[in-house]
Coordinates of C-alpha atoms in Angstrom, one line a residue:
M1 CA 20.7 -11.3 17.9
D2 CA 17.9 -9.2 19.8
E3 CA 16.8 -6.2 17.6
K4 CA 17.4 -3.9 20.4
L5 CA 20.8 -4.8 21.1
I6 CA 21.6 -4.7 17.3
K7 CA 20.2 -1.2 17.1
I8 CA 22.4 -0.2 20.3
M9 CA 25.7 -1.7 18.9
Y10 CA 24.9 0.4 15.4
G11 CA 24.4 3.4 17.5
A12 CA 27.9 2.7 18.9
L13 CA 29.5 2.9 15.5
P14 CA 31.5 6.0 14.8
H15 CA 29.2 8.8 13.1
S16 CA 31.5 8.4 9.9
V17 CA 30.8 5.1 9.6
R18 CA 26.9 5.5 10.1
A19 CA 27.0 7.7 7.5
Q20 CA 28.0 5.4 5.3
L21 CA 26.1 2.3 6.4
T22 CA 22.3 2.5 7.1
M23 CA 20.7 0.6 10.1
E24 CA 19.4 -1.7 7.2
Q25 CA 22.8 -2.5 5.7
Y26 CA 24.3 -3.2 9.3
V27 CA 21.5 -5.7 10.4
A28 CA 22.0 -7.4 6.8
L29 CA 25.8 -7.9 7.5
P30 CA 26.8 -11.4 8.9
E31 CA 27.0 -11.5 12.7
I32 CA 31.1 -11.7 12.7
V33 CA 31.3 -8.7 10.5
R34 CA 29.0 -6.7 13.2
E35 CA 31.1 -8.1 15.9
H36 CA 34.3 -7.0 14.3
L37 CA 32.7 -3.4 13.6
T38 CA 31.6 -3.4 17.2
P39 CA 33.8 -5.6 19.2
V40 CA 32.2 -4.8 22.5
T41 CA 28.5 -6.1 22.8
Y42 CA 26.1 -4.2 24.7
N43 CA 25.9 -6.4 27.8
E44 CA 29.7 -6.9 28.0
Y45 CA 30.0 -3.2 27.9
M46 CA 27.2 -2.3 30.5
A47 CA 28.9 -4.9 33.0
S48 CA 32.2 -3.0 32.8
I49 CA 30.7 0.4 33.6
D50 CA 30.1 1.2 37.3
D51 CA 28.7 4.9 36.3
R52 CA 26.6 4.9 33.3
D53 CA 25.7 8.5 33.7
D54 CA 29.1 9.4 32.0
F55 CA 28.6 7.2 28.9
W56 CA 26.4 7.3 26.2
W57 CA 24.2 4.4 26.1
D58 CA 21.5 3.0 28.9
E59 CA 18.9 0.4 28.6
T60 CA 16.1 3.0 28.0
D61 CA 18.1 5.4 25.8
D62 CA 17.7 5.7 21.9
P63 CA 21.1 6.3 20.5
E64 CA 19.6 8.6 17.9
D65 CA 18.1 10.8 20.5
S66 CA 20.9 10.6 23.1
K67 CA 22.7 13.5 21.9
N68 CA 19.8 16.0 22.1
C69 CA 18.6 14.4 25.6
R70 CA 22.0 13.9 27.3
G71 CA 24.4 16.6 25.9
E72 CA 27.1 16.5 23.3
V73 CA 28.1 12.6 22.7
V74 CA 31.4 12.3 21.0
C75 CA 33.6 9.0 20.8
L76 CA 37.0 9.1 22.6
A77 CA 39.0 10.0 19.7
Q78 CA 36.9 13.0 19.0
A79 CA 37.0 14.0 22.7
M80 CA 40.7 13.9 22.5
K81 CA 40.7 16.1 19.5
K82 CA 38.5 18.2 21.5
V83 CA 40.8 18.9 24.0
K84 CA 43.5 19.8 21.8
E85 CA 41.4 22.4 19.8
L86 CA 40.4 24.1 23.3
E87 CA 44.2 24.2 24.5
A88 CA 44.9 25.7 21.0
E89 CA 42.0 28.2 21.6
K90 CA 43.5 28.9 25.2
E91 CA 47.0 29.4 23.7
Q92 CA 45.5 31.9 21.1
L93 CA 43.9 34.0 24.0
I94 CA 47.2 33.9 25.9
G95 CA 49.0 35.0 23.0
Y96 CA 46.3 38.0 22.5
E97 CA 46.8 39.1 26.0
N98 CA 50.6 39.0 25.8
K99 CA 50.6 41.1 22.6
Y100 CA 47.8 43.8 23.6
C101 CA 48.0 43.9 27.6
R102 CA 50.1 47.1 27.2
V103 CA 49.4 50.0 25.1
S104 CA 52.4 52.4 23.9
Y105 CA 52.0 55.9 22.8
K106 CA 54.0 59.1 22.7
E107 CA 53.9 62.2 24.8
G108 CA 51.2 64.4 23.5
E109 CA 49.4 62.0 21.6
E110 CA 45.9 60.6 22.7
K111 CA 46.1 57.0 24.2
I112 CA 44.4 54.6 21.9
K113 CA 42.0 52.4 23.9
S114 CA 42.7 48.7 24.0
D115 CA 39.8 46.1 23.4
Y116 CA 42.0 43.7 25.8
D117 CA 39.9 43.1 29.0
Y118 CA 41.7 41.3 31.8
I119 CA 38.6 40.1 33.6
L120 CA 36.7 39.0 30.4
L121 CA 39.7 37.2 28.9
H122 CA 40.7 35.2 32.1
D123 CA 37.0 34.3 32.7
E124 CA 37.0 32.9 29.2
I125 CA 40.6 31.1 29.8
R126 CA 38.8 29.7 33.3
D127 CA 36.0 28.3 31.3
I128 CA 38.1 26.6 28.9
D129 CA 40.1 25.1 31.5
G130 CA 37.1 23.6 33.1
R131 CA 36.0 22.1 29.7
I132 CA 39.5 20.5 29.4
G133 CA 39.5 19.4 32.9
S134 CA 36.0 17.7 32.7
I135 CA 36.9 16.0 29.4
K136 CA 40.0 14.8 30.4
H137 CA 38.6 13.4 33.7
K138 CA 35.8 11.5 31.6
L139 CA 38.7 10.2 29.3
A140 CA 40.7 9.0 32.1
K141 CA 37.9 7.3 33.5
A142 CA 37.0 5.7 30.3
N143 CA 40.7 4.5 29.8
C144 CA 40.3 2.4 33.3
I145 CA 37.0 0.7 32.1
V146 CA 36.8 0.5 28.1
P147 CA 38.4 -3.0 27.0
V148 CA 40.7 -3.5 24.2
E149 CA 40.1 -6.5 22.5
P150 CA 41.4 -9.1 21.7
F151 CA 44.1 -8.0 24.3
G152 CA 41.9 -8.5 27.4
C153 CA 43.0 -5.1 29.0
T154 CA 41.7 -1.6 29.4
I155 CA 42.8 1.5 27.2
G156 CA 44.9 2.6 30.2
E157 CA 46.4 -0.6 30.5
A158 CA 47.2 -1.0 26.9
L159 CA 48.8 2.4 26.7
V160 CA 51.1 1.1 29.5
Y161 CA 51.8 -2.0 27.7
L162 CA 52.5 -0.3 24.2
A163 CA 54.9 1.9 26.1
Q164 CA 56.6 -1.2 27.2
L165 CA 56.6 -2.8 23.7
Q166 CA 58.1 0.4 22.1
N167 CA 61.2 0.2 24.6
A168 CA 61.3 -3.6 24.1
K169 CA 61.2 -3.0 20.0
A170 CA 64.2 -0.4 20.5
Q171 CA 66.4 -2.8 22.4
A172 CA 65.5 -5.3 20.0
E173 CA 66.7 -3.3 17.1
R174 CA 70.1 -2.8 18.7
L175 CA 70.4 -6.6 19.2
A176 CA 69.1 -7.4 15.9
G177 CA 71.4 -4.9 14.0
Q178 CA 74.6 -6.8 15.3
R179 CA 76.6 -9.3 13.4
Q180 CA 76.9 -12.8 14.8
T181 CA 80.7 -12.5 14.5
E182 CA 82.8 -9.4 13.8
R183 CA 86.5 -9.4 12.9
R184 CA 89.0 -6.5 13.1
I185 CA 92.6 -5.7 13.2
T186 CA 93.9 -3.8 16.4
Y187 CA 96.3 -0.9 16.1
N188 CA 99.3 -3.3 16.6
G189 CA 98.2 -5.8 13.8
V190 CA 96.5 -8.5 15.8
V191 CA 93.1 -10.0 14.5
E192 CA 90.5 -9.7 17.1
Y193 CA 87.1 -11.3 17.2
T194 CA 83.9 -10.4 18.7
D195 CA 81.1 -12.8 19.1
C196 CA 77.5 -11.7 20.2
A197 CA 76.6 -14.0 23.2
Y198 CA 73.1 -14.4 21.8
D199 CA 71.6 -15.9 18.5
V200 CA 71.2 -12.6 16.4
N201 CA 68.6 -14.4 14.5
V202 CA 66.5 -15.0 17.7
A203 CA 66.8 -11.4 18.2
K204 CA 65.6 -10.8 14.5
K205 CA 62.3 -13.1 15.0
E206 CA 61.7 -11.4 18.5
L207 CA 62.0 -8.0 16.6
R208 CA 59.2 -8.9 14.0
K209 CA 57.0 -10.4 16.6
L210 CA 57.4 -7.0 18.7
R211 CA 56.4 -5.1 15.6
D212 CA 53.5 -7.4 14.7
T213 CA 52.2 -7.1 18.2
I214 CA 52.7 -3.3 18.4
A215 CA 50.8 -2.8 15.0
S216 CA 47.9 -5.1 16.3
L217 CA 47.8 -3.2 19.6
Q218 CA 47.7 0.2 18.0
I219 CA 44.7 -0.7 15.9
A220 CA 42.9 -2.2 18.5
I221 CA 43.6 1.0 21.0
D222 CA 42.2 3.1 17.8
R223 CA 39.3 0.9 17.3
A224 CA 38.3 1.2 21.3
N225 CA 38.7 5.1 21.0
L226 CA 36.6 5.2 17.8
T227 CA 33.5 2.6 18.9
N228 CA 33.2 4.1 22.4
F229 CA 31.4 7.1 23.3
I230 CA 31.2 9.5 26.2
K231 CA 29.3 12.6 27.0
I232 CA 30.7 16.2 27.0

C-alpha cells in the first residue's frame, strides 16, 4: 500500500487510538487489520465527498498539521459531544438570566447593583447558537455522505434503518413472547383454545436475527463516527 495513503489512514484514526499506537506500529500491522481500524480508504472516501473544505483530509494535507492550519478537527462523535456541551452552556446562561434578571430591595435600602447584563448575555447566547448551528450543519452534511460499512449506506440512512429495525424488534418481541397454543376455561366452564396464526419459533429466530443486525449496525455507526472527521 502507498506510504502516503497509509499515513493519511493513520491520521484518520481517533486521537485516543493514535495515542496508544505509533505510526511505525500502525505500518507494521497486517493490511487487513489496518482496513478494520480504518475501514474507509482514502480514495474511497475522497470519491464520496462533494466539498472537501468541510472535511479534514485533502491530497496536499498533512493530517498532523491540519488542526493548526485548518481549524479544530474532531471526529463526528466529538462534534456531537461538543454540541451537547454548548447546549448545556446555553442552558446555564438562561438559568443565570432567569435568576438574576430582577433585583429586589426594601424601601429605604440601597439597591444592589446586579452583574447581569442583558446585551452581553444575549450576545453570548447568539454566539453559542451560531456555533451549534454550524456544527450541526456539518454533522448533517457528513451524515449524508459518510459511509457505514459493511452496510453500504450513509450514516443518515443507517440511522433511519436502525429506527426501523428497533420497531421491527419490538413487534418481534411481542410475537416471540406468545405461546403457540393457549388453553383457558371461560366463566361458564367451557374450555377455550387460542392458536397463534404463525410459527412462534420462526418469530424467535427473526428476533435473534434482528438483535444481531441492530448490534452490528450500532457498532458500524459508532465506528464511522469515530473514524471520520470534520473541521469546526
